[in-house]
Amino acid sequence: MSMYALLRSSQKEPSDEQIEESLAGNLCRCTGYRPIVDSFRVFAKTNDMLYTDRSAQKLNKGEFVCPSTGKPCSCRSETASDKETIEQSMGCNHGYRPVSYSEIDGTAYTNKELIFPPELLLRKLCYLNLSGFGGLKWFRPIGLQHVFDLKARYPDAKLVVGNTEVGIEMRLKSMHYPVLISVTHVPELNMLSVKDDGMEIGAAVRLSELVKVLKKVTAERASYETSSCRAFIEQIKWFAGTQIKNVASVGGNICTASPISDLNPLWMAARAMFRIIDCKGNIRTTLAENFFLGYRKVDLASGEVLLSIFLPWTRPFEHVKEFKQAHRRDDDIAIVNAGMRVILEEKNQKWVISDASIVYGGVAPLSLRASRTKDFLIGKSWNKELLQGALKVLENDIFLKEDAPGGMVEFRRSLTLSFFFKFFLWVSQQMDAESVPLSHLSAIKSFHRPSVMGSQDFETMKNGTAVGYPEVHLSARLQVTGEAEYADDTPTPPNCLHAALILSRKPHARLLSIDDSGAKSAPGFAGIFFHKDVPGDNMVGPVIADEELFASKFVTCVGQVTSFKQSTWTELVGQSIPGFDLHHC
């Protein structure tokens, strides 16, 4: 689905990097990534020289590059007959011949895809109010005033967009939020406008949409104005997978106030301002560096909502840079991250610092400013002497105790210093203010990972007619060509019934009574079956039949099967499941 979405949304052929990024949010534990990446790379229209390694090989007459190994072999001969050529063109072991990625032409396909249903595109948004188990309420307002009305009724309600943080807290940390307000469709929170002095970013804007606009702005505006934009683009690249960035919002990440947030140090360093609105429509503005008060605490009253973020353009000779160190490059959880900014002005043929901001994450309960280091930098010339002095001040300014939460104290201390060292080298190269040794250039180069390439080696062991041979299983070709039919591909036959298991909602209880009147009176109802209706034995088990198929007297867990219901599709989705009177033991 991720690749399908990429192909449908791309205006042109996706790059190898985009394909790998789209697949990064999926976990494959059966096929393996090598064949998946290889097959999807066809859509990138790239050259397959690297895959088959033809450029480095000199093929003799009659030799052929085997699609399985990428090496020359004689499985297809130029002197073979037409019949033999057709048979042998399948490659070794009757595999398909290799097709260059640049040979695939989508315009040759005759079967056209269905368009997105216009009814859904034209569908008018409406206010939603859903109720769940345990008193859970989910609201989806379509206006900012609706949000404030709900906040007035439920002061402790949580605002969610992608629900990537609150959902984890409820599911894994056993935190209880009975009322959730989804602000995904509030226009005032989804605005994204480019102004003369900066960008106005609504709090509910998704990260993927933000990146798209940042890239557009970077291409259209002067380079010196977009230094902070480029820093955000690079930092969001390692923020999370595409699927997460498509739903996670800017404001959600800010208000979560995580001490290892990748973006909050950058907002603070880039002089961003947060606009906050209350239920009366009053708007106040606060600097990002003053917004975070403590561990997951922000400057928001119970009746206030983060409306938008204003990101100003950078000025001439102002430089903003992002830094992040994780256990691995693609890990979204940072060990230490940072956002740094400096603005220089020329005085007496020297570059002097007029303003600076050094902010770290992962070193304190909140994103932390190196205020003493900033005071040390302002007014000094940009040179090697400044670097040595700043590192000494920074070492004491950002100090981690030996028992600091998170461990790896020595490593994290070294990261705070190495990030500033890299920042000094990067700014020096940008300004040509200080020569950067060749041995240090690798510290300021952006990381670029080459496209993933893989190969499979296996030894054929001749043990009989099939064992030991890398045979393709019978359904493989149907699956990769899309010809295989699954249950969802089969048309519904006439008078088809749909079935559903009725599951226990109690973890440990006794069945006292059954009320199936609601189900029986619903249109489309066909039947309901209990343990007494099982014609054979109700006891099941993989080795020893010691477990009930349908619970008869007791349930021992949530989700245990209690009965089985058949009905038409309309009744199944439109009516409630019959109730059971369960008594806790």
XYZ file of C-alpha atoms in Angstrom, residues 28-532:
505
model
C 8.585 -7.571 6.411
C 9.300 -10.825 8.237
C 8.722 -13.347 5.462
C 9.768 -12.224 1.986
C 12.787 -10.114 2.948
C 13.639 -6.665 1.652
C 16.050 -7.549 -1.174
C 13.452 -8.849 -3.645
C 10.952 -6.196 -2.565
C 13.351 -3.313 -3.176
C 14.565 -4.875 -6.427
C 11.041 -5.247 -7.769
C 9.953 -1.726 -6.824
C 13.097 -0.198 -8.301
C 11.546 -0.894 -11.712
C 9.337 2.152 -11.168
C 12.346 4.427 -10.656
C 13.367 4.008 -14.331
C 16.993 3.755 -13.283
C 19.764 1.878 -15.030
C 20.288 -1.700 -13.903
C 24.029 -1.775 -14.656
C 24.819 -1.879 -10.942
C 22.351 -4.699 -10.335
C 23.666 -6.986 -13.082
C 27.195 -5.522 -13.020
C 27.364 -5.697 -16.806
C 29.735 -2.748 -17.142
C 32.499 -4.569 -15.285
C 32.142 -7.774 -17.245
C 33.269 -8.698 -20.715
C 30.824 -11.196 -22.111
C 32.011 -13.720 -24.630
C 29.957 -14.557 -27.664
C 26.951 -16.645 -26.704
C 27.157 -15.769 -23.021
C 24.273 -14.299 -21.099
C 23.934 -12.499 -17.756
C 21.953 -14.825 -15.526
C 19.061 -13.018 -13.772
C 19.540 -15.095 -10.640
C 23.248 -14.510 -10.059
C 24.013 -11.427 -12.173
C 26.985 -13.290 -13.637
C 27.686 -14.576 -17.168
C 26.398 -18.024 -18.001
C 25.395 -19.992 -21.062
C 21.760 -20.578 -20.202
C 20.762 -18.679 -23.349
C 22.865 -19.042 -26.480
C 22.798 -16.716 -29.481
C 23.132 -19.727 -31.785
C 20.184 -21.613 -30.349
C 17.075 -22.308 -32.367
C 13.970 -20.164 -32.037
C 12.227 -22.783 -29.927
C 15.244 -23.189 -27.699
C 15.589 -19.405 -27.420
C 11.999 -19.077 -26.244
C 12.472 -21.819 -23.691
C 15.889 -20.632 -22.558
C 14.952 -16.963 -22.474
C 13.372 -17.752 -19.155
C 16.913 -17.929 -17.722
C 18.514 -20.480 -15.433
C 16.122 -22.805 -13.642
C 13.298 -21.504 -15.863
C 13.363 -18.034 -14.273
C 12.361 -14.906 -16.122
C 14.899 -13.087 -18.279
C 16.244 -9.835 -16.838
C 14.481 -6.704 -18.018
C 16.251 -3.381 -17.783
C 14.454 -1.001 -15.466
C 14.488 1.653 -18.189
C 12.576 -0.636 -20.576
C 9.358 -0.607 -18.560
C 6.857 1.755 -20.120
C 3.643 2.301 -18.198
C 1.904 3.822 -21.231
C 1.755 0.362 -22.785
C -0.688 -0.892 -20.174
C -4.253 -1.148 -21.452
C -6.003 -1.704 -18.137
C -6.651 1.647 -16.482
C -7.097 2.073 -12.750
C -10.305 3.321 -11.230
C -10.224 6.958 -10.186
C -10.730 8.040 -6.596
C -14.508 8.110 -5.937
C -15.748 11.652 -6.690
C -18.446 11.248 -4.030
C -15.738 11.109 -1.381
C -13.911 14.109 -2.821
C -17.109 16.157 -2.843
C -18.398 14.839 0.457
C -19.151 17.597 2.934
C -17.327 17.306 6.232
C -19.480 16.912 9.278
C -19.122 17.050 13.038
C -18.480 13.620 14.551
C -19.247 12.348 18.032
C -18.274 8.729 18.706
C -18.491 6.713 21.909
C -16.322 3.729 22.772
C -15.777 1.207 25.507
C -15.132 2.339 29.069
C -16.763 5.746 28.579
C -14.326 6.827 25.872
C -15.564 9.762 23.786
C -14.090 10.861 20.466
C -15.054 14.201 18.931
C -14.105 15.598 15.539
C -15.049 19.286 15.395
C -14.898 21.211 12.124
C -14.297 24.677 13.530
C -12.114 26.328 16.151
C -15.137 27.500 18.122
C -16.317 23.883 18.301
C -12.962 23.004 19.863
C -13.372 25.640 22.571
C -16.940 24.540 23.272
C -15.702 20.982 23.836
C -12.776 22.209 25.966
C -15.247 24.136 28.126
C -17.290 20.944 28.673
C -14.245 18.694 29.074
C -11.307 20.763 30.437
C -9.026 17.698 30.641
C -9.718 16.528 27.086
C -6.699 15.746 24.918
C -6.338 17.293 21.462
C -5.043 14.786 18.909
C -4.137 14.828 15.223
C -2.170 11.725 14.311
C -2.583 10.309 17.838
C 1.000 9.030 17.632
C 1.807 10.063 21.210
C -1.488 9.871 23.114
C -2.299 6.528 21.489
C 0.975 5.069 22.754
C 0.366 6.441 26.242
C -3.098 4.874 26.387
C -2.090 1.547 24.879
C 1.353 0.923 26.354
C 1.573 3.185 29.413
C -1.955 2.504 30.722
C -2.782 6.216 30.823
C -6.487 7.059 30.723
C -7.841 9.898 28.599
C -11.640 9.496 28.492
C -12.230 12.371 26.050
C -10.254 12.878 22.832
C -10.777 15.784 20.428
C -9.477 15.280 16.908
C -8.579 18.655 15.328
C -7.607 17.252 11.936
C -10.418 19.122 10.149
C -10.211 22.510 11.855
C -9.332 25.011 9.076
C -7.791 27.579 11.441
C -5.258 24.993 12.638
C -4.385 23.722 9.160
C -3.330 26.977 7.504
C 0.126 27.213 5.965
C 1.001 30.585 4.440
C 4.222 32.107 3.119
C 4.668 35.776 4.017
C 7.256 38.433 3.334
C 8.885 38.035 6.737
C 8.445 34.297 7.289
C 6.096 31.295 7.307
C 2.890 30.858 9.295
C 2.398 27.162 10.097
C -0.863 25.915 11.599
C -0.530 23.665 14.628
C -2.349 20.773 12.898
C -0.229 20.865 9.730
C 1.262 17.429 9.019
C 5.028 17.050 8.914
C 4.992 15.699 5.353
C 3.033 18.770 4.188
C 5.472 21.040 6.024
C 8.435 19.440 4.280
C 6.760 19.837 0.891
C 6.259 23.589 1.439
C 9.753 24.031 2.894
C 11.301 22.470 -0.207
C 9.224 24.714 -2.437
C 10.202 27.816 -0.462
C 13.877 26.822 -0.520
C 13.795 26.594 -4.307
C 11.987 29.920 -4.811
C 13.487 32.302 -2.247
C 16.994 33.651 -1.804
C 19.424 31.172 -0.275
C 20.290 33.337 2.717
C 16.596 33.506 3.741
C 16.079 29.753 3.953
C 18.910 28.506 6.166
C 16.449 27.467 8.882
C 14.169 25.855 6.260
C 17.014 23.631 5.059
C 17.812 22.675 8.648
C 14.205 21.579 9.239
C 14.154 19.589 5.997
C 17.270 17.661 7.027
C 16.039 17.058 10.575
C 12.585 15.850 9.523
C 14.227 13.427 7.079
C 15.324 11.337 10.099
C 12.279 12.187 12.220
C 10.144 9.126 11.398
C 8.837 7.030 8.537
C 6.645 8.416 5.770
C 3.502 6.895 7.268
C 4.079 8.682 10.583
C 4.964 12.013 8.948
C 1.740 11.839 6.947
C -0.358 11.987 10.134
C 1.849 13.520 12.846
C 1.405 17.270 13.300
C 3.764 20.126 14.029
C 1.792 21.310 17.055
C 1.453 17.814 18.478
C 5.220 17.385 18.529
C 5.667 20.795 20.144
C 3.037 20.383 22.877
C 4.210 16.875 23.743
C 7.367 18.674 24.908
C 9.533 15.589 24.717
C 13.063 16.199 26.035
C 14.439 14.407 22.943
C 12.192 16.138 20.381
C 14.168 16.663 17.180
C 12.287 19.822 16.210
C 11.910 21.774 19.453
C 15.621 22.697 19.714
C 15.410 23.963 16.130
C 12.287 26.040 16.804
C 14.110 27.640 19.726
C 17.338 28.250 17.825
C 15.552 29.618 14.724
C 13.718 32.360 16.687
C 10.301 30.802 16.081
C 7.270 32.345 17.756
C 4.189 30.444 18.931
C 0.727 31.994 18.634
C -1.676 30.879 21.377
C -5.421 31.513 21.359
C -7.987 31.213 24.149
C -11.742 30.567 24.125
C -12.504 34.312 23.864
C -10.420 34.706 20.712
C -7.544 36.502 22.433
C -4.182 35.719 20.849
C -0.852 36.009 22.583
C 2.601 35.338 21.157
C 5.547 33.773 22.941
C 9.044 32.894 21.829
C 9.700 29.192 21.396
C 12.563 29.372 23.893
C 10.126 30.527 26.603
C 7.378 28.008 25.808
C 8.861 24.900 27.447
C 8.653 25.037 31.234
C 9.712 21.563 32.389
C 9.405 17.868 31.686
C 6.426 17.675 29.288
C 5.155 21.007 30.604
C 4.421 23.945 28.315
C 3.102 27.487 28.650
C -0.524 26.626 27.874
C -3.495 27.201 30.178
C -6.384 24.722 30.233
C -8.525 26.978 28.033
C -5.793 27.765 25.504
C -4.796 26.118 22.230
C -1.597 26.412 20.200
C -2.854 28.133 17.035
C 0.222 28.422 14.817
C 3.985 28.725 14.607
C 5.742 31.628 12.905
C 9.153 30.803 11.420
C 11.031 33.959 10.341
C 13.356 34.001 7.368
C 17.034 34.065 8.186
C 18.975 37.248 7.543
C 22.177 37.715 5.511
C 25.125 35.961 7.193
C 22.755 34.136 9.555
C 23.255 30.377 9.663
C 21.054 27.668 11.229
C 22.122 24.036 11.511
C 20.564 20.844 12.874
C 22.275 17.927 14.627
C 21.103 14.520 15.781
C 22.780 11.376 17.069
C 20.788 8.178 17.516
C 21.730 4.544 18.037
C 21.402 4.142 14.277
C 20.814 6.615 11.477
C 17.153 5.692 10.844
C 16.209 5.575 14.526
C 13.731 8.313 15.409
C 14.752 8.273 19.109
C 17.692 10.611 19.560
C 20.431 10.214 22.135
C 21.312 13.911 21.830
C 20.114 16.449 19.269
C 20.671 20.155 18.814
C 19.747 23.297 16.919
C 22.318 26.059 16.497
C 22.206 29.543 15.009
C 24.713 32.328 14.610
C 24.612 35.686 12.817
C 27.835 37.380 11.794
C 28.640 40.934 10.770
C 31.837 42.309 9.311
C 33.826 44.733 11.499
C 37.391 45.826 10.779
C 37.748 43.068 8.184
C 36.743 40.456 10.760
C 33.574 38.450 11.167
C 32.087 39.253 14.567
C 29.172 37.417 16.201
C 26.188 39.702 16.778
C 23.744 37.029 17.962
C 23.729 33.279 18.611
C 21.574 30.482 19.966
C 22.753 27.013 21.069
C 19.993 24.575 22.121
C 20.284 20.885 23.030
C 17.832 18.052 23.478
C 18.482 14.816 25.357
C 20.589 16.458 28.091
C 17.839 17.684 30.459
C 14.115 17.214 31.210
C 13.408 19.799 28.487
C 15.157 21.317 25.479
C 17.964 23.296 27.083
C 19.590 26.584 26.018
C 23.317 27.044 26.493
C 22.858 30.612 27.751
C 26.378 31.132 29.115
C 27.885 29.890 25.862
C 25.690 32.356 23.963
C 26.888 35.249 26.163
C 30.489 34.168 25.604
C 30.084 34.099 21.805
C 28.420 37.482 21.257
C 30.885 40.201 20.295
C 33.805 37.865 19.565
C 35.547 37.220 16.258
C 34.902 33.947 14.450
C 38.259 32.128 14.628
C 39.996 29.103 16.154
C 40.593 30.905 19.441
C 36.860 31.405 19.755
C 36.300 27.654 19.230
C 38.630 26.620 22.040
C 37.159 29.125 24.477
C 33.560 28.250 23.572
C 34.172 24.528 24.094
C 35.469 25.179 27.619
C 32.427 27.285 28.495
C 30.036 24.808 26.865
C 31.484 21.899 28.831
C 30.338 23.538 32.077
C 27.211 25.128 30.621
C 25.649 21.804 29.542
C 26.598 19.513 32.400
C 25.215 16.014 32.905
C 25.477 14.373 36.305
C 26.911 10.881 36.552
C 23.481 9.459 37.425
C 21.595 11.413 34.731
C 18.553 9.522 33.349
C 19.282 7.811 30.060
C 22.835 6.737 30.915
C 25.766 7.037 28.484
C 26.759 10.234 30.305
C 30.314 10.460 28.927
C 29.111 9.834 25.393
C 26.377 12.464 25.657
C 28.828 14.985 27.077
C 31.140 14.404 24.130
C 28.227 14.826 21.711
C 27.407 18.307 23.024
C 30.986 19.386 22.289
C 31.319 17.593 18.964
C 28.072 19.131 17.684
C 29.414 22.632 18.345
C 32.744 21.682 16.751
C 30.896 20.543 13.611
C 28.845 23.753 13.667
C 32.008 25.841 13.803
C 33.493 23.983 10.828
C 30.258 24.265 8.842
C 29.858 28.012 9.400
C 33.556 28.555 8.629
C 33.106 26.830 5.277
C 29.925 28.793 4.518
C 31.616 32.117 5.248
C 35.177 31.288 4.132
C 36.090 32.895 7.422
C 38.430 30.145 8.571
C 40.156 27.515 6.463
C 38.856 24.007 7.137
C 41.531 21.261 7.038
C 40.959 18.505 4.523
C 40.943 15.959 7.339
C 37.930 17.745 8.880
C 35.760 18.021 5.775
C 33.988 14.739 6.471
C 32.556 16.272 9.667
C 30.513 18.839 7.732
C 29.325 16.771 4.801
C 25.680 15.763 4.813
C 25.181 12.050 5.212
C 24.067 10.334 2.037
C 23.381 6.640 1.949
C 23.651 4.959 -1.448
C 20.724 2.954 -2.731
C 20.352 -0.471 -1.196
C 21.682 -3.235 -3.423
C 21.630 -6.900 -2.542
C 22.375 -10.296 -3.996
C 21.481 -13.842 -3.093
C 24.025 -16.658 -3.241
C 23.122 -20.280 -2.802
C 24.697 -23.613 -3.578
C 22.639 -26.151 -5.497
C 22.798 -29.540 -3.792
C 21.661 -32.351 -6.100
C 19.734 -34.615 -3.760
C 17.042 -36.175 -5.898
C 14.668 -34.380 -8.232
C 13.588 -31.374 -6.157
C 15.290 -31.221 -2.758
C 18.146 -28.723 -2.804
C 17.012 -26.858 -5.919
C 15.936 -23.174 -5.677
C 12.544 -23.850 -7.202
C 9.938 -21.105 -7.485
C 6.751 -22.154 -5.694
C 3.672 -22.595 -7.830
C 1.754 -19.473 -6.794
C 4.706 -17.055 -6.905
C 4.174 -15.851 -10.476
C 0.477 -15.319 -9.912
C 1.188 -13.307 -6.776
C 3.806 -10.978 -8.273
C 1.729 -10.318 -11.398
C -1.437 -9.614 -9.419
C -3.320 -12.500 -11.007
C -3.719 -14.457 -7.770
C -7.230 -14.275 -6.369
C -7.829 -14.033 -2.649
C -10.987 -14.165 -0.577
C -11.507 -10.409 -0.920
C -11.268 -10.729 -4.732
C -14.116 -13.247 -4.918
C -17.551 -11.774 -5.776
C -20.192 -12.205 -3.111
C -22.596 -14.981 -4.145
C -26.381 -14.515 -3.915
C -27.930 -14.876 -0.449
C -24.477 -14.753 1.141
C -24.339 -14.560 4.938
C -21.633 -12.912 6.991
C -20.459 -14.223 10.340
C -18.935 -12.623 13.405
C -17.565 -13.989 16.654
C -19.028 -12.516 19.814
C -16.156 -11.881 22.213
C -15.984 -11.358 25.942
C -15.359 -7.837 27.212
C -14.472 -9.032 30.716
C -11.124 -10.605 31.661
C -12.483 -13.121 34.226
C -16.203 -13.600 34.663
C -19.118 -16.045 34.935
C -21.856 -16.165 32.291
C -25.166 -15.655 34.098
C -27.587 -14.902 31.263
C -27.759 -14.149 27.558
C -29.863 -11.428 25.985
C -30.096 -12.061 22.237
C -33.403 -10.244 21.673
C -31.724 -7.238 20.072
C -29.910 -9.400 17.551
C -32.952 -11.512 16.691
C -35.123 -8.468 16.057
C -32.571 -6.805 13.770
C -33.195 -6.949 9.995
C -31.048 -9.533 8.238
C -30.519 -11.715 11.295
C -29.978 -15.364 10.337
C -28.871 -17.181 13.473
C -26.806 -17.204 16.622
C -24.938 -20.240 17.929
C -23.737 -21.063 21.438
C -21.781 -23.903 23.006
C -24.907 -26.073 23.174
